[in-house]
GROMACS .gro file of C-alpha atoms in nm:
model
  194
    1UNK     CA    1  -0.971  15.968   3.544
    2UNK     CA    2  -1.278  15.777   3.628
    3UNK     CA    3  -1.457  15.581   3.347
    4UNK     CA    4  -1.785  15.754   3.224
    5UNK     CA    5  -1.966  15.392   3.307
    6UNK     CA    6  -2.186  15.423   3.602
    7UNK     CA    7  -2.383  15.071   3.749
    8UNK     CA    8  -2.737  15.169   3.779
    9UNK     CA    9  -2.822  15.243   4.179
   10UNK     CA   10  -3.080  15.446   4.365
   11UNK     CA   11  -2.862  15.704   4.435
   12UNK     CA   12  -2.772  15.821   4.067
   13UNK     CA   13  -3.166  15.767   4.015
   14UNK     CA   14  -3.283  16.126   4.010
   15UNK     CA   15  -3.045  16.226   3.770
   16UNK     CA   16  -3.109  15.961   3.525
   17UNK     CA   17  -3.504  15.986   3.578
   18UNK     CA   18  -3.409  16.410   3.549
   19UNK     CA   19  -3.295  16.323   3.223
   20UNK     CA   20  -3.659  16.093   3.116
   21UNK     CA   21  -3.808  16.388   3.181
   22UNK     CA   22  -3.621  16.675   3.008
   23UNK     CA   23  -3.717  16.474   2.695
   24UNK     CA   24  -3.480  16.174   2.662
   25UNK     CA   25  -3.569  15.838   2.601
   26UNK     CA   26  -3.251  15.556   2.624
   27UNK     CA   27  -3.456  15.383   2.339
   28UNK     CA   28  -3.392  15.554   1.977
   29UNK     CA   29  -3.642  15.376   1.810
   30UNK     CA   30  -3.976  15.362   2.071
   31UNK     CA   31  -3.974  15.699   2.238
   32UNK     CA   32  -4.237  15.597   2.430
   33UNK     CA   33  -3.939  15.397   2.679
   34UNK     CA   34  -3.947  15.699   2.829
   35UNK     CA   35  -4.289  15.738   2.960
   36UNK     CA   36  -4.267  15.373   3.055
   37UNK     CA   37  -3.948  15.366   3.263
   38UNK     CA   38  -4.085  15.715   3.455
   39UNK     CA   39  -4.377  15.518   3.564
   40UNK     CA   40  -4.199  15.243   3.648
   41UNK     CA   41  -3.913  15.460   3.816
   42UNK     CA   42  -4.216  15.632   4.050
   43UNK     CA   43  -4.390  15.304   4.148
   44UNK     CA   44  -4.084  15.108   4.214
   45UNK     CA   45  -3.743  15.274   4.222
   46UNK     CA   46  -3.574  14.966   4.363
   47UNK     CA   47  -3.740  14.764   4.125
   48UNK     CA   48  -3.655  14.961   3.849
   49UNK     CA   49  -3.281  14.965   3.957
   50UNK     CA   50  -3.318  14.586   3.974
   51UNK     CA   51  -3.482  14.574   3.610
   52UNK     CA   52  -3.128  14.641   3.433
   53UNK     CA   53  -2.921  14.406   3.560
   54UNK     CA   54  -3.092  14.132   3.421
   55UNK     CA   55  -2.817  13.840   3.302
   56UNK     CA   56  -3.069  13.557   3.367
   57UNK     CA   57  -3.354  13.750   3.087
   58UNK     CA   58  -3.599  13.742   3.395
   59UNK     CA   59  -3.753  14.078   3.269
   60UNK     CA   60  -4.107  14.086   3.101
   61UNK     CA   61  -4.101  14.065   2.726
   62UNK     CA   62  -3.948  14.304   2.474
   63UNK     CA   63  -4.176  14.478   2.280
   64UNK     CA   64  -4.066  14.604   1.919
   65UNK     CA   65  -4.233  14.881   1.750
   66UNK     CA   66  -4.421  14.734   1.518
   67UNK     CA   67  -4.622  14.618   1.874
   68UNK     CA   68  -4.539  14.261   1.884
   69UNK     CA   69  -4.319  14.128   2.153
   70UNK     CA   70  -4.032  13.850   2.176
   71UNK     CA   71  -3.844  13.697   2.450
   72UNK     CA   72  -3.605  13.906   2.663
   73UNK     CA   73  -3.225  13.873   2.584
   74UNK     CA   74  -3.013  13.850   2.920
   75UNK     CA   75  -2.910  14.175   2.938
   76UNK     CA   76  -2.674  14.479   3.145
   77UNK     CA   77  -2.725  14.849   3.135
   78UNK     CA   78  -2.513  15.121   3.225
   79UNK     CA   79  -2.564  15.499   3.245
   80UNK     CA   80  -2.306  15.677   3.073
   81UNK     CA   81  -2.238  15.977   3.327
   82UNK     CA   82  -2.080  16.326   3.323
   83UNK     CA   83  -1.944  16.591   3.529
   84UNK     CA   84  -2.344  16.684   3.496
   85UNK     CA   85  -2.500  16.390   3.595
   86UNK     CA   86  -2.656  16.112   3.359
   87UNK     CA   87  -2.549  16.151   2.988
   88UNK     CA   88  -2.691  15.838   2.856
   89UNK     CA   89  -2.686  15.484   2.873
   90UNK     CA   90  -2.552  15.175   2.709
   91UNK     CA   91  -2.679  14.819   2.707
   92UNK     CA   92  -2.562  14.496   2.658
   93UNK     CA   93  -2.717  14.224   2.531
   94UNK     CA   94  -2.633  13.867   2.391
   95UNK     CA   95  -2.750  13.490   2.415
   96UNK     CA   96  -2.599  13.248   2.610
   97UNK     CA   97  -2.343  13.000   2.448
   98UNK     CA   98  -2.342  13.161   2.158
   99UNK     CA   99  -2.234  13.534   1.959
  100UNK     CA  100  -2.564  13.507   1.718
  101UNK     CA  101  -2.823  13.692   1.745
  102UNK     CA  102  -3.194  13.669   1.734
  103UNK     CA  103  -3.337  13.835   1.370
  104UNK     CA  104  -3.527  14.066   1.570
  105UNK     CA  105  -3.209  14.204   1.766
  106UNK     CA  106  -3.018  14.510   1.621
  107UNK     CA  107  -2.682  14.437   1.803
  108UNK     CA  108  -2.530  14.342   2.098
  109UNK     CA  109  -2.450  14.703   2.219
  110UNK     CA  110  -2.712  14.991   2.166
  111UNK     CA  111  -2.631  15.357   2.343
  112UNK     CA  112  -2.791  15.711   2.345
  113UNK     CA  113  -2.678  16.014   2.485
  114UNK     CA  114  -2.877  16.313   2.607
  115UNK     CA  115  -2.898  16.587   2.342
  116UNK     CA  116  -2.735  16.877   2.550
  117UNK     CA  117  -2.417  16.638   2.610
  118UNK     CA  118  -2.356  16.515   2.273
  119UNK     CA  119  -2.036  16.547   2.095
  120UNK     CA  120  -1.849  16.539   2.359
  121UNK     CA  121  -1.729  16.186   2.302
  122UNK     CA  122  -1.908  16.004   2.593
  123UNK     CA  123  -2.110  15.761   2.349
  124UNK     CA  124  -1.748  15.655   2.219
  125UNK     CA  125  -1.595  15.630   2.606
  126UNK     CA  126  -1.930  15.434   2.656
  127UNK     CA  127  -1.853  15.160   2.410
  128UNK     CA  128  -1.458  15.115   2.465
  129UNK     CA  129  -1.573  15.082   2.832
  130UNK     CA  130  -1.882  14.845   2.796
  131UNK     CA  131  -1.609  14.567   2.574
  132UNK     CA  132  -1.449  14.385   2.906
  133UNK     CA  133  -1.825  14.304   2.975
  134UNK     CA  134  -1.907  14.215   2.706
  135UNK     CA  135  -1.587  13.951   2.697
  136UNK     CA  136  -1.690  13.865   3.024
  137UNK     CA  137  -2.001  13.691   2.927
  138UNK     CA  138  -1.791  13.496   2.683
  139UNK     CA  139  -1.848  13.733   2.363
  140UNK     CA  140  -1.537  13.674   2.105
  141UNK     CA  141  -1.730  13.987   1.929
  142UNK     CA  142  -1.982  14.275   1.952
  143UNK     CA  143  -2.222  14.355   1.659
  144UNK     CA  144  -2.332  14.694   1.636
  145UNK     CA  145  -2.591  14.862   1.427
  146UNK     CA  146  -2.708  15.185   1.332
  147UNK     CA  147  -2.962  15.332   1.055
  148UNK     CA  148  -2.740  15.374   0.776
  149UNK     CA  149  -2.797  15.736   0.732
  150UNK     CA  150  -2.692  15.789   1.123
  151UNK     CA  151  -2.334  15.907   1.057
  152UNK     CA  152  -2.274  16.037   1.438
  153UNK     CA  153  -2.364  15.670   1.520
  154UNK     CA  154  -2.165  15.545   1.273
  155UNK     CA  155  -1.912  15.762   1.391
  156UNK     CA  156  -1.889  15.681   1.779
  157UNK     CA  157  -1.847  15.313   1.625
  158UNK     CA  158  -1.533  15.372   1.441
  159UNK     CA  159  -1.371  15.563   1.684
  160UNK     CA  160  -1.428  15.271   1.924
  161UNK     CA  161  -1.267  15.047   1.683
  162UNK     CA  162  -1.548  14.895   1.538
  163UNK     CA  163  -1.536  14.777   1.139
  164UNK     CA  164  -1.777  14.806   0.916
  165UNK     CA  165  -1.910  14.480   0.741
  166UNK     CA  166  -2.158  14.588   0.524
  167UNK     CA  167  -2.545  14.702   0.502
  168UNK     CA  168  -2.837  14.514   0.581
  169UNK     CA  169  -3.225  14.575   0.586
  170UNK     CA  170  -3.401  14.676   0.909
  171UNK     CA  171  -3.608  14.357   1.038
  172UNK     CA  172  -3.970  14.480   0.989
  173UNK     CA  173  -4.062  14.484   1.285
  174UNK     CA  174  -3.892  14.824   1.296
  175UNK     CA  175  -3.979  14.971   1.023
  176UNK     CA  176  -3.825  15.017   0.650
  177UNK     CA  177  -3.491  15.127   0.636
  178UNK     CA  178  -3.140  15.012   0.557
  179UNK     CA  179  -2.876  14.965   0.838
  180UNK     CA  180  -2.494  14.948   0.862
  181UNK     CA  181  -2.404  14.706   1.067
  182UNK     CA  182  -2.041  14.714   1.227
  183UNK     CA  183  -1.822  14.469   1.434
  184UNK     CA  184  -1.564  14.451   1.710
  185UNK     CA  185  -1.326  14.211   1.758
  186UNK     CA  186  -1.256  14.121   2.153
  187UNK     CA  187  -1.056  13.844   2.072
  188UNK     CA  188  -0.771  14.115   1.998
  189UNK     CA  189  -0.802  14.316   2.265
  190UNK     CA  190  -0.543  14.264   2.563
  191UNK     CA  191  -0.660  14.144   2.878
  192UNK     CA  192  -0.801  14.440   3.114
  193UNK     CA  193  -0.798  14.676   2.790
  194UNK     CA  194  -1.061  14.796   2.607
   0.00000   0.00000   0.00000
C-alpha cells in the first residue's frame, strides 16, 4: 500500500486548497493560515507549491500569535492524503547542525488532519512516515509537542513511538498553557524503516 505522504505539487492543489476552504487551517494555533495560504494559493499556485519545500529557510518570516515574527526554520511539508483527497499535512522543521531548537519553536514535527477524516489513523501514518526525513537532514531525534490537555495529539504520538519526557510551559508568544512535550529516537530506527 502506498504511504499516506504526498510531496506538495500543482496537481494535488485543488484538493488541498478544497480542504482551506471547507474550514481547515494546517496551523492549530493561528487559524487565520488558512485565509493566508488561499490568497496566496489564488495569486500564485506555483509559488505557493514552491513555498513548502523550503530547506534553505528562504521563506518570509514566521509570525507567532502573539503578532511578533522570528526567523524562518528550514523547513518540508507534506500533505497527508486519503482515498478522498487531502487529509492534512505534516511539517518538518529543524536547524542546521544541530537537534535544538529555537524557544519560540514547538517541535520539530507539527501535523493536522481535516475534521471529517480524523480517527482514522492518518496523523499517526503521517509521523512514522515523515522520520526517514527527518534522519535525512541529520536529526538523531524529533521533539514533538502538543497542549497538554490534547490527548488525540498525545495519542497519534505514542502510537508513532514517541516517549513522553515531561511538561513544559507554552512560550508566550502563544499564549498560557502547559504542554507535553514528547520525543523520538531515530538513532534506533533501522535504516529505510520508520
Amino acid at each position: 500500500m502506498r504511504g499516506v505522504l504526498r510531496r506538495p505539487s500543482l496537481d494535488l492543489l485543488p484538493s488541498y486548497a478544497d480542504a482551506l476552504r471547507r474550514g481547515w487551517s494546517p496551523d492549530n494555533v493561528r487559524a487565520a493560515v488558512a485565509r493566508e495560504q488561499l490568497a496566496f494559493i489564488d495569486a500564485d499556485p506555483a509559488g505557493f507549491v514552491a513555498s513548502l519545500e523550503d530547506p534553505d529557510a528562504k521563506g518570509k518570516p514566521v509570525l507567532l500569535p502573539d503578532g511578533s515574527t522570528v526567523p524562518r526554520l528550514p523547513g518540508l511539508k507534506r500533505w497527508i492524503w486519503s482515498e478522498d483527497g487531502c487529509a492534512g499535512s505534516i511539517g518538518l522543521r529543524w536547524q542546521p547542525g544541530t537537534a535544538d531548537l529555537p524557544p519560540n519553536c514547538l517541535g520539530h514535527i507539527g501535523y493536522g488532519v481535516v475534521p471529517w477524516q480524523r480517527g482514522k489513523g492518518l496523523a499517526t501514518a503521517a509521523l512514522r512516515e515523515i522520520l526517514p526525513l527527518a534522519r535525512s537532514v541529520g536529526l538523531p531525534h524529533v521533539d514533538l509537542n502538543s497542549d497538554h490537555h490534547n490527548m488525540a495529539s498525545r495519542r497519534v504520538m505514542e502510537k508513532a513511538g514517541a516517549v513522553f519526557v515531561g511538561t513544559s510551559d507554552t512560550p508566550p508568544a502563544y499564549g498560557d498553557g502547559k504542554d507535553a512535550l514528547y520525543r523520538i529516537d531515530l538513532t534506533e530506527m533501522p535504516e529505510g524503516q520508520s
